[in-house]
Amino acid sequence: MESIIGKIRSLDAYPKINEDFYSRTLSGGVITLASSIVMFLLFISELRLYLNAVTETKLVVDTSRGERLRINFDVTFPALPCSIVSLDAMDISGEQHLDVRHDIIKKRIDAHGNVIETRPDTIGAPKIDRPLQRHGGRLEHNETYCGSCYGAEAADDDCCNNCEEVREAYRKKGWALSDPDLIDQCKREGFLQKIKDEEGEGCNIYGFLDVNKVAGNFHFAPGKSFQQSNVHVHDLLAFHKDSFNISHKINRLAFGDYFPGVVNPLDGVQWTQHTPNAMYQYFLKVVPTVFTDVNGHVIQSNQFSVTEHVKGAELGQLQSLPGVFLFYDLSPIKVTFTETHVSFLHFLTNVCAIVGGVFTVSGIIDSFVYHGQKAIKKKMEIGKFN
């Protein structure tokens, strides 16, 4: 048994030295203190890396098909009334959403940005006694109201009971509504008066669009839109205005849900119009993104980059539709972010490397300083040190 213990003792790689042979120096104490501080700081840094998640980034080809794209927006027009501005969306597959109203809220704001009124994007007709019937006579007490669509009826029994329904019927026919005062519903509801009452106001419009995941565009522009000879047209004649101020601020624009670390480059962007009319265009490149957190929760979202262009026009020289246009295209490359934790063994290995590395380097420095001091002291004793 003693022979076995003796053999194990002979394997000791750390032979002990009697304290009588130790020589403690001031420089050694300073180096030990400094190395201990460095070791502690490096250990804290490594511990923070271990406790916090590390994000791994990969680029892969986007093979998804048949998905939908959600566009969240919040845009303020300080000089464009809510009764004028409309939203359209279309894509290269041919799908169109003209004068979008669902999932959208409009806020009337004054010149100082204060909210006057908040309402869903719809205009209800007030009840007015004895409106004009489709057959030409006035509504009697024993009749059901059915207003005329003024030639825009799709079927003989179609009714347009308010100004908005007449405008919608005209839009479907591809007609422009040049003078709303000639329409009984619009005259009764005070359509032009409502526009005049909102003169000098602005509009904050926010909500979301759910569109096909293909290239397309959406735009905010004055007037109701319609198709005329396969051309997208906005009816501006009804407003009796020569210029439209499309100065705007994009409070938020995002393609998909929020995920940690996302940067939307158009958030907070503001532009002021300096000409009577202008067409402002944003060209967006949308990059599909998948974010997976440490708990395995997956967020399907998107990032995007942007360039911009503006077309200005003087009075009487309107060559393009005034409005804010956002054209988006999708990248074929998908970015994946995956949050992971450093393993405990990796953390332990790094801690051992820190302790061993600092201990070794400080030992080398201490040895260099100690022997340097000895050499200088020896030379001073024999009088050779100048």
CSV table of C-alpha atoms in Angstrom, one decimal:
chain,number,residue,atom,x,y,z
A,1,MET,CA,0.0,0.0,0.0
A,2,GLU,CA,2.8,2.4,0.9
A,3,SER,CA,4.5,1.7,-2.4
A,4,ILE,CA,1.4,2.6,-4.3
A,5,ILE,CA,1.0,5.8,-2.4
A,6,GLY,CA,4.7,6.6,-3.0
A,7,LYS,CA,4.2,6.1,-6.8
A,8,ILE,CA,1.2,8.4,-6.8
A,9,ARG,CA,3.2,11.0,-4.8
A,10,SER,CA,6.0,10.8,-7.5
A,11,LEU,CA,3.5,11.8,-10.1
A,12,ASP,CA,2.8,15.2,-8.4
A,13,ALA,CA,3.3,17.9,-11.0
A,14,TYR,CA,3.1,20.6,-8.4
A,15,PRO,CA,6.0,20.0,-5.9
A,16,LYS,CA,5.7,22.1,-2.8
A,17,ILE,CA,8.4,24.4,-1.7
A,18,ASN,CA,9.1,25.2,1.9
A,19,GLU,CA,8.1,28.6,2.9
A,20,ASP,CA,11.6,29.3,4.2
A,21,PHE,CA,12.7,29.4,0.6
A,22,TYR,CA,10.1,32.0,-0.5
A,23,SER,CA,11.2,35.5,-1.3
A,24,ARG,CA,8.2,37.9,-1.4
A,25,THR,CA,8.8,41.3,-3.1
A,26,LEU,CA,6.9,44.5,-3.5
A,27,SER,CA,6.8,44.2,-7.3
A,28,GLY,CA,5.5,40.7,-7.0
A,29,GLY,CA,2.6,42.0,-4.8
A,30,VAL,CA,1.8,44.7,-7.2
A,31,ILE,CA,1.8,42.3,-10.2
A,32,THR,CA,-0.4,39.8,-8.2
A,33,LEU,CA,-2.9,42.5,-7.3
A,34,ALA,CA,-3.1,43.8,-10.9
A,35,SER,CA,-3.4,40.3,-12.4
A,36,SER,CA,-6.2,39.5,-9.9
A,37,ILE,CA,-8.1,42.6,-11.0
A,38,VAL,CA,-7.7,41.7,-14.7
A,39,MET,CA,-8.7,38.1,-14.0
A,40,PHE,CA,-11.9,39.3,-12.2
A,41,LEU,CA,-12.9,41.6,-15.0
A,42,LEU,CA,-12.4,39.0,-17.6
A,43,PHE,CA,-14.4,36.5,-15.5
A,44,ILE,CA,-17.3,39.0,-15.2
A,45,SER,CA,-17.2,39.6,-19.0
A,46,GLU,CA,-17.3,35.9,-19.7
A,47,LEU,CA,-20.1,35.4,-17.2
A,48,ARG,CA,-22.2,38.1,-18.9
A,49,LEU,CA,-21.7,36.3,-22.3
A,50,TYR,CA,-22.8,33.0,-20.7
A,51,LEU,CA,-25.9,34.5,-19.1
A,52,ASN,CA,-27.0,36.5,-22.2
A,53,ALA,CA,-28.2,34.9,-25.4
A,54,VAL,CA,-26.0,34.9,-28.5
A,55,THR,CA,-27.7,35.5,-31.9
A,56,GLU,CA,-26.6,33.4,-34.9
A,57,THR,CA,-27.4,34.8,-38.4
A,58,LYS,CA,-27.8,32.7,-41.5
A,59,LEU,CA,-28.8,33.4,-45.1
A,60,VAL,CA,-30.9,30.8,-46.9
A,61,VAL,CA,-33.0,30.8,-50.1
A,62,ASP,CA,-36.7,31.7,-49.4
A,63,THR,CA,-38.7,28.6,-50.6
A,64,SER,CA,-42.0,29.6,-48.9
A,65,ARG,CA,-45.1,29.8,-51.1
A,66,GLY,CA,-48.6,31.1,-50.8
A,67,GLU,CA,-48.0,33.3,-47.8
A,68,ARG,CA,-49.6,36.6,-47.0
A,69,LEU,CA,-47.8,39.9,-46.2
A,70,ARG,CA,-49.0,42.2,-43.5
A,71,ILE,CA,-48.1,45.8,-43.8
A,72,ASN,CA,-48.5,47.9,-40.7
A,73,PHE,CA,-48.5,51.7,-41.2
A,74,ASP,CA,-49.1,54.9,-39.3
A,75,VAL,CA,-48.8,58.0,-41.5
A,76,THR,CA,-49.6,61.7,-40.8
A,77,PHE,CA,-50.5,64.3,-43.4
A,78,PRO,CA,-50.5,67.7,-41.7
A,79,ALA,CA,-52.1,69.5,-44.7
A,80,LEU,CA,-54.4,66.9,-46.3
A,81,PRO,CA,-57.9,66.5,-44.8
A,82,CYS,CA,-59.3,63.0,-44.0
A,83,SER,CA,-62.2,63.5,-46.4
A,84,ILE,CA,-59.8,63.7,-49.3
A,85,VAL,CA,-57.1,61.1,-48.7
A,86,SER,CA,-57.6,57.5,-49.8
A,87,LEU,CA,-55.6,54.4,-49.7
A,88,ASP,CA,-55.1,51.9,-52.6
A,89,ALA,CA,-53.1,48.7,-52.9
A,90,MET,CA,-52.2,46.5,-55.9
A,91,ASP,CA,-49.7,43.9,-56.8
A,92,ILE,CA,-48.2,42.3,-59.9
A,93,SER,CA,-50.6,39.3,-59.7
A,94,GLY,CA,-53.3,41.8,-60.7
A,95,GLU,CA,-55.1,41.9,-57.4
A,96,GLN,CA,-56.3,45.4,-56.5
A,97,HIS,CA,-57.7,46.9,-53.3
A,98,LEU,CA,-59.1,50.3,-54.3
A,99,ASP,CA,-60.1,52.9,-51.7
A,100,VAL,CA,-59.3,50.5,-48.8
A,101,ARG,CA,-61.5,51.1,-45.8
A,102,HIS,CA,-61.3,48.0,-43.6
A,103,ASP,CA,-58.8,47.8,-40.7
A,104,ILE,CA,-58.0,51.5,-41.1
A,105,ILE,CA,-58.6,54.4,-38.6
A,106,LYS,CA,-58.4,58.1,-39.6
A,107,LYS,CA,-57.8,60.9,-37.1
A,108,ARG,CA,-58.7,64.5,-38.0
A,109,ILE,CA,-55.9,66.8,-36.7
A,110,ASP,CA,-55.6,70.5,-36.6
A,111,ALA,CA,-52.6,72.6,-37.7
A,112,HIS,CA,-50.9,72.0,-34.3
A,113,GLY,CA,-51.3,68.2,-34.5
A,114,ASN,CA,-54.1,68.0,-32.0
A,115,VAL,CA,-56.7,65.3,-32.6
A,116,ILE,CA,-60.1,66.7,-33.6
A,117,GLU,CA,-62.0,63.4,-34.3
A,118,THR,CA,-61.2,59.7,-34.6
A,119,ARG,CA,-63.3,57.6,-36.8
A,120,PRO,CA,-63.1,54.4,-38.9
A,121,ASP,CA,-62.6,55.1,-42.6
A,122,THR,CA,-66.2,55.2,-43.5
A,123,ILE,CA,-68.7,58.1,-44.0
A,124,GLY,CA,-72.3,57.6,-42.9
A,125,ALA,CA,-75.2,59.5,-44.4
A,126,PRO,CA,-77.4,61.6,-42.1
A,127,LYS,CA,-81.1,61.0,-42.1
A,128,ILE,CA,-82.8,63.8,-44.0
A,129,ASP,CA,-86.5,64.1,-44.6
A,130,ARG,CA,-87.9,63.2,-48.0
A,131,PRO,CA,-84.8,62.5,-50.0
A,132,LEU,CA,-85.0,62.1,-53.8
A,133,GLN,CA,-86.1,58.6,-54.9
A,134,ARG,CA,-84.6,56.7,-57.8
A,135,HIS,CA,-87.8,57.1,-59.8
A,136,GLY,CA,-87.5,60.9,-59.5
A,137,GLY,CA,-90.1,61.6,-56.8
A,138,ARG,CA,-89.6,62.5,-53.1
A,139,LEU,CA,-89.7,59.8,-50.4
A,140,GLU,CA,-93.2,59.3,-49.0
A,141,HIS,CA,-93.9,58.0,-45.5
A,142,ASN,CA,-95.1,54.6,-46.7
A,143,GLU,CA,-92.1,54.1,-49.0
A,144,THR,CA,-88.7,52.5,-48.6
A,145,TYR,CA,-85.9,54.8,-49.6
A,146,CYS,CA,-84.0,53.8,-52.8
A,147,GLY,CA,-81.8,56.6,-54.1
A,148,SER,CA,-80.7,56.9,-57.7
A,149,CYS,CA,-77.2,56.0,-58.8
A,150,TYR,CA,-77.4,58.4,-61.7
A,151,GLY,CA,-76.8,55.9,-64.4
A,152,ALA,CA,-74.1,53.9,-62.6
A,153,GLU,CA,-76.4,51.1,-61.5
A,154,ALA,CA,-75.0,47.6,-62.1
A,155,ALA,CA,-78.6,46.2,-62.0
A,156,ASP,CA,-82.1,47.7,-62.3
A,157,ASP,CA,-82.9,47.3,-58.6
A,158,ASP,CA,-79.6,48.8,-57.3
A,159,CYS,CA,-79.9,51.7,-54.9
A,160,CYS,CA,-77.5,54.5,-53.8
A,161,ASN,CA,-78.8,55.8,-50.5
A,162,ASN,CA,-75.9,58.2,-49.7
A,163,CYS,CA,-73.2,60.2,-51.4
A,164,GLU,CA,-70.5,57.6,-50.7
A,165,GLU,CA,-72.6,54.9,-52.5
A,166,VAL,CA,-73.0,57.1,-55.5
A,167,ARG,CA,-69.3,57.7,-55.6
A,168,GLU,CA,-68.6,54.0,-55.2
A,169,ALA,CA,-71.0,53.2,-58.1
A,170,TYR,CA,-69.3,55.8,-60.3
A,171,ARG,CA,-65.9,54.3,-59.3
A,172,LYS,CA,-67.0,50.8,-60.4
A,173,LYS,CA,-68.1,52.2,-63.7
A,174,GLY,CA,-64.8,54.1,-64.2
A,175,TRP,CA,-66.6,57.5,-64.2
A,176,ALA,CA,-65.5,60.7,-62.5
A,177,LEU,CA,-67.8,62.6,-60.3
A,178,SER,CA,-67.2,66.1,-61.6
A,179,ASP,CA,-69.8,68.1,-59.6
A,180,PRO,CA,-71.1,66.6,-56.4
A,181,ASP,CA,-73.8,69.3,-56.0
A,182,LEU,CA,-75.6,67.8,-59.0
A,183,ILE,CA,-76.1,64.6,-57.0
A,184,ASP,CA,-79.0,64.8,-54.6
A,185,GLN,CA,-77.4,62.6,-51.9
A,186,CYS,CA,-74.1,64.6,-51.9
A,187,LYS,CA,-76.0,67.9,-51.9
A,188,ARG,CA,-78.2,66.8,-48.9
A,189,GLU,CA,-75.1,65.5,-47.0
A,190,GLY,CA,-73.1,68.7,-47.7
A,191,PHE,CA,-70.2,66.8,-49.3
A,192,LEU,CA,-68.5,70.0,-50.6
A,193,GLN,CA,-69.3,71.9,-47.4
A,194,LYS,CA,-67.7,69.1,-45.4
A,195,ILE,CA,-64.5,69.4,-47.5
A,196,LYS,CA,-64.6,73.2,-46.9
A,197,ASP,CA,-65.0,72.7,-43.2
A,198,GLU,CA,-61.9,70.5,-43.1
A,199,GLU,CA,-59.9,73.0,-45.0
A,200,GLY,CA,-56.6,73.6,-43.2
A,201,GLU,CA,-56.8,70.3,-41.3
A,202,GLY,CA,-54.6,67.3,-41.5
A,203,CYS,CA,-55.1,63.6,-41.2
A,204,ASN,CA,-53.4,60.7,-39.3
A,205,ILE,CA,-54.2,57.4,-40.9
A,206,TYR,CA,-53.1,54.1,-39.4
A,207,GLY,CA,-53.9,50.4,-39.6
A,208,PHE,CA,-52.7,47.5,-41.7
A,209,LEU,CA,-53.0,45.8,-45.1
A,210,ASP,CA,-53.1,42.1,-45.7
A,211,VAL,CA,-51.8,41.5,-49.3
A,212,ASN,CA,-50.2,38.7,-51.4
A,213,LYS,CA,-46.6,38.0,-50.8
A,214,VAL,CA,-45.5,39.3,-54.2
A,215,ALA,CA,-44.2,42.6,-55.5
A,216,GLY,CA,-46.7,45.5,-55.5
A,217,ASN,CA,-47.4,48.9,-54.2
A,218,PHE,CA,-49.7,50.9,-52.0
A,219,HIS,CA,-50.3,54.6,-52.0
A,220,PHE,CA,-52.0,57.5,-50.2
A,221,ALA,CA,-53.5,60.0,-52.6
A,222,PRO,CA,-56.4,62.5,-52.8
A,223,GLY,CA,-59.6,61.4,-54.5
A,224,LYS,CA,-61.5,58.1,-55.1
A,225,SER,CA,-59.7,55.8,-57.4
A,226,PHE,CA,-61.1,53.8,-60.3
A,227,GLN,CA,-60.0,51.9,-63.5
A,228,GLN,CA,-60.4,53.6,-66.8
A,229,SER,CA,-59.2,51.8,-69.9
A,230,ASN,CA,-56.9,49.7,-67.7
A,231,VAL,CA,-55.4,52.8,-66.3
A,232,HIS,CA,-55.4,53.6,-62.5
A,233,VAL,CA,-57.1,57.0,-62.2
A,234,HIS,CA,-58.1,59.2,-59.2
A,235,ASP,CA,-61.1,61.5,-59.3
A,236,LEU,CA,-59.8,64.9,-58.3
A,237,LEU,CA,-62.5,67.0,-60.0
A,238,ALA,CA,-64.9,66.6,-57.2
A,239,PHE,CA,-62.7,68.6,-54.8
A,240,HIS,CA,-62.5,71.7,-57.0
A,241,LYS,CA,-58.9,72.2,-56.0
A,242,ASP,CA,-55.8,72.9,-58.1
A,243,SER,CA,-53.1,71.8,-55.7
A,244,PHE,CA,-52.7,69.2,-52.9
A,245,ASN,CA,-50.1,69.4,-50.2
A,246,ILE,CA,-48.8,65.8,-49.5
A,247,SER,CA,-46.3,66.8,-46.9
A,248,HIS,CA,-46.1,63.7,-44.6
A,249,LYS,CA,-44.5,62.0,-41.7
A,250,ILE,CA,-44.2,58.2,-41.5
A,251,ASN,CA,-44.6,57.5,-37.8
A,252,ARG,CA,-44.3,53.7,-38.4
A,253,LEU,CA,-44.0,51.3,-41.3
A,254,ALA,CA,-43.3,47.6,-40.8
A,255,PHE,CA,-43.8,44.5,-42.9
A,256,GLY,CA,-44.8,41.9,-40.4
A,257,ASP,CA,-44.5,41.6,-36.6
A,258,TYR,CA,-41.9,43.2,-34.4
A,259,PHE,CA,-38.9,41.1,-33.3
A,260,PRO,CA,-35.9,42.1,-31.1
A,261,GLY,CA,-33.3,44.0,-33.0
A,262,VAL,CA,-35.4,45.0,-36.0
A,263,VAL,CA,-34.8,48.4,-37.5
A,264,ASN,CA,-37.4,50.0,-39.8
A,265,PRO,CA,-35.6,52.8,-41.7
A,266,LEU,CA,-38.7,54.8,-42.4
A,267,ASP,CA,-39.9,55.2,-38.8
A,268,GLY,CA,-40.0,58.9,-38.0
A,269,VAL,CA,-39.2,60.0,-41.6
A,270,GLN,CA,-40.7,63.4,-42.5
A,271,TRP,CA,-40.9,65.3,-45.8
A,272,THR,CA,-42.2,68.8,-46.6
A,273,GLN,CA,-43.6,69.7,-50.0
A,274,HIS,CA,-42.3,72.9,-51.5
A,275,THR,CA,-44.2,72.9,-54.9
A,276,PRO,CA,-48.0,73.1,-55.5
A,277,ASN,CA,-48.1,69.4,-56.4
A,278,ALA,CA,-45.8,66.5,-55.9
A,279,MET,CA,-45.5,62.7,-56.2
A,280,TYR,CA,-43.3,61.2,-53.5
A,281,GLN,CA,-42.1,57.6,-54.2
A,282,TYR,CA,-40.4,55.1,-51.8
A,283,PHE,CA,-38.8,52.0,-53.3
A,284,LEU,CA,-38.6,49.2,-50.8
A,285,LYS,CA,-36.7,45.9,-50.9
A,286,VAL,CA,-38.3,43.6,-48.4
A,287,VAL,CA,-36.2,40.8,-46.9
A,288,PRO,CA,-38.1,37.9,-45.3
A,289,THR,CA,-36.8,37.2,-41.8
A,290,VAL,CA,-37.3,34.5,-39.2
A,291,PHE,CA,-36.4,35.1,-35.6
A,292,THR,CA,-36.2,32.2,-33.1
A,293,ASP,CA,-35.7,33.1,-29.4
A,294,VAL,CA,-34.0,31.0,-26.8
A,295,ASN,CA,-37.4,29.4,-25.8
A,296,GLY,CA,-38.0,28.2,-29.4
A,297,HIS,CA,-40.7,30.8,-30.2
A,298,VAL,CA,-40.6,31.6,-33.9
A,299,ILE,CA,-41.5,35.0,-35.4
A,300,GLN,CA,-42.1,35.2,-39.1
A,301,SER,CA,-41.4,38.8,-40.1
A,302,ASN,CA,-39.6,41.0,-42.6
A,303,GLN,CA,-36.9,43.7,-42.8
A,304,PHE,CA,-36.5,46.2,-45.6
A,305,SER,CA,-34.2,48.8,-47.2
A,306,VAL,CA,-35.4,51.9,-49.0
A,307,THR,CA,-34.6,54.5,-51.6
A,308,GLU,CA,-36.8,57.5,-52.5
A,309,HIS,CA,-37.6,59.8,-55.3
A,310,VAL,CA,-39.8,62.9,-55.6
A,311,LYS,CA,-41.5,64.5,-58.7
A,312,GLY,CA,-42.6,68.1,-58.3
A,313,ALA,CA,-45.0,70.0,-60.5
A,314,GLU,CA,-46.1,73.6,-60.7
A,315,LEU,CA,-49.7,74.8,-61.0
A,316,GLY,CA,-51.3,73.7,-64.3
A,317,GLN,CA,-48.4,71.3,-65.0
A,318,LEU,CA,-49.6,68.2,-63.2
A,319,GLN,CA,-48.0,65.3,-65.0
A,320,SER,CA,-48.4,62.6,-62.3
A,321,LEU,CA,-50.9,61.8,-59.6
A,322,PRO,CA,-50.1,63.7,-56.3
A,323,GLY,CA,-49.6,61.3,-53.4
A,324,VAL,CA,-47.2,59.1,-51.5
A,325,PHE,CA,-46.4,55.9,-53.3
A,326,LEU,CA,-44.6,52.9,-51.7
A,327,PHE,CA,-43.4,50.3,-54.2
A,328,TYR,CA,-42.1,47.1,-52.6
A,329,ASP,CA,-40.3,44.0,-54.0
A,330,LEU,CA,-39.3,40.8,-52.2
A,331,SER,CA,-35.8,39.4,-51.9
A,332,PRO,CA,-35.3,35.7,-52.7
A,333,ILE,CA,-32.9,35.4,-49.8
A,334,LYS,CA,-34.3,34.8,-46.3
A,335,VAL,CA,-32.4,35.9,-43.1
A,336,THR,CA,-32.7,33.7,-40.0
A,337,PHE,CA,-31.8,34.9,-36.5
A,338,THR,CA,-31.5,32.2,-33.8
A,339,GLU,CA,-30.9,33.0,-30.2
A,340,THR,CA,-28.7,30.4,-28.3
A,341,HIS,CA,-27.0,30.1,-25.0
A,342,VAL,CA,-23.3,29.3,-24.6
A,343,SER,CA,-23.0,25.8,-23.0
A,344,PHE,CA,-21.7,25.5,-19.5
A,345,LEU,CA,-18.7,23.4,-20.6
A,346,HIS,CA,-17.7,26.2,-23.0
A,347,PHE,CA,-18.1,28.7,-20.2
A,348,LEU,CA,-15.9,26.6,-17.9
A,349,THR,CA,-13.2,26.1,-20.6
A,350,ASN,CA,-13.0,29.9,-21.1
A,351,VAL,CA,-12.8,30.6,-17.4
A,352,CYS,CA,-9.9,28.1,-17.0
A,353,ALA,CA,-8.2,29.7,-20.0
A,354,ILE,CA,-8.6,33.1,-18.4
A,355,VAL,CA,-7.2,32.0,-15.0
A,356,GLY,CA,-4.3,30.0,-16.6
A,357,GLY,CA,-3.5,32.6,-19.1
A,358,VAL,CA,-3.4,35.6,-16.7
A,359,PHE,CA,-1.5,33.5,-14.1
A,360,THR,CA,1.2,32.5,-16.7
A,361,VAL,CA,1.6,36.0,-18.2
A,362,SER,CA,1.8,37.6,-14.7
A,363,GLY,CA,4.4,35.0,-13.7
A,364,ILE,CA,6.5,35.9,-16.8
A,365,ILE,CA,6.3,39.6,-16.0
A,366,ASP,CA,7.1,39.0,-12.3
A,367,SER,CA,10.1,36.9,-13.2
A,368,PHE,CA,11.4,39.5,-15.7
A,369,VAL,CA,11.0,42.3,-13.1
A,370,TYR,CA,12.5,40.2,-10.2
A,371,HIS,CA,15.6,39.2,-12.2
A,372,GLY,CA,16.0,42.7,-13.6
A,373,GLN,CA,16.0,44.2,-10.1
A,374,LYS,CA,18.6,41.6,-9.0
A,375,ALA,CA,20.9,42.4,-11.9
A,376,ILE,CA,20.7,46.1,-11.2
A,377,LYS,CA,21.3,45.6,-7.5
A,378,LYS,CA,24.3,43.4,-8.2
A,379,LYS,CA,25.9,45.9,-10.5
A,380,MET,CA,25.3,48.7,-8.0
A,381,GLU,CA,27.1,46.7,-5.3
A,382,ILE,CA,30.2,46.3,-7.5
A,383,GLY,CA,30.0,49.9,-8.7
A,384,LYS,CA,29.4,49.1,-12.4
A,385,PHE,CA,25.9,50.6,-12.6
A,386,ASN,CA,25.8,54.2,-13.9
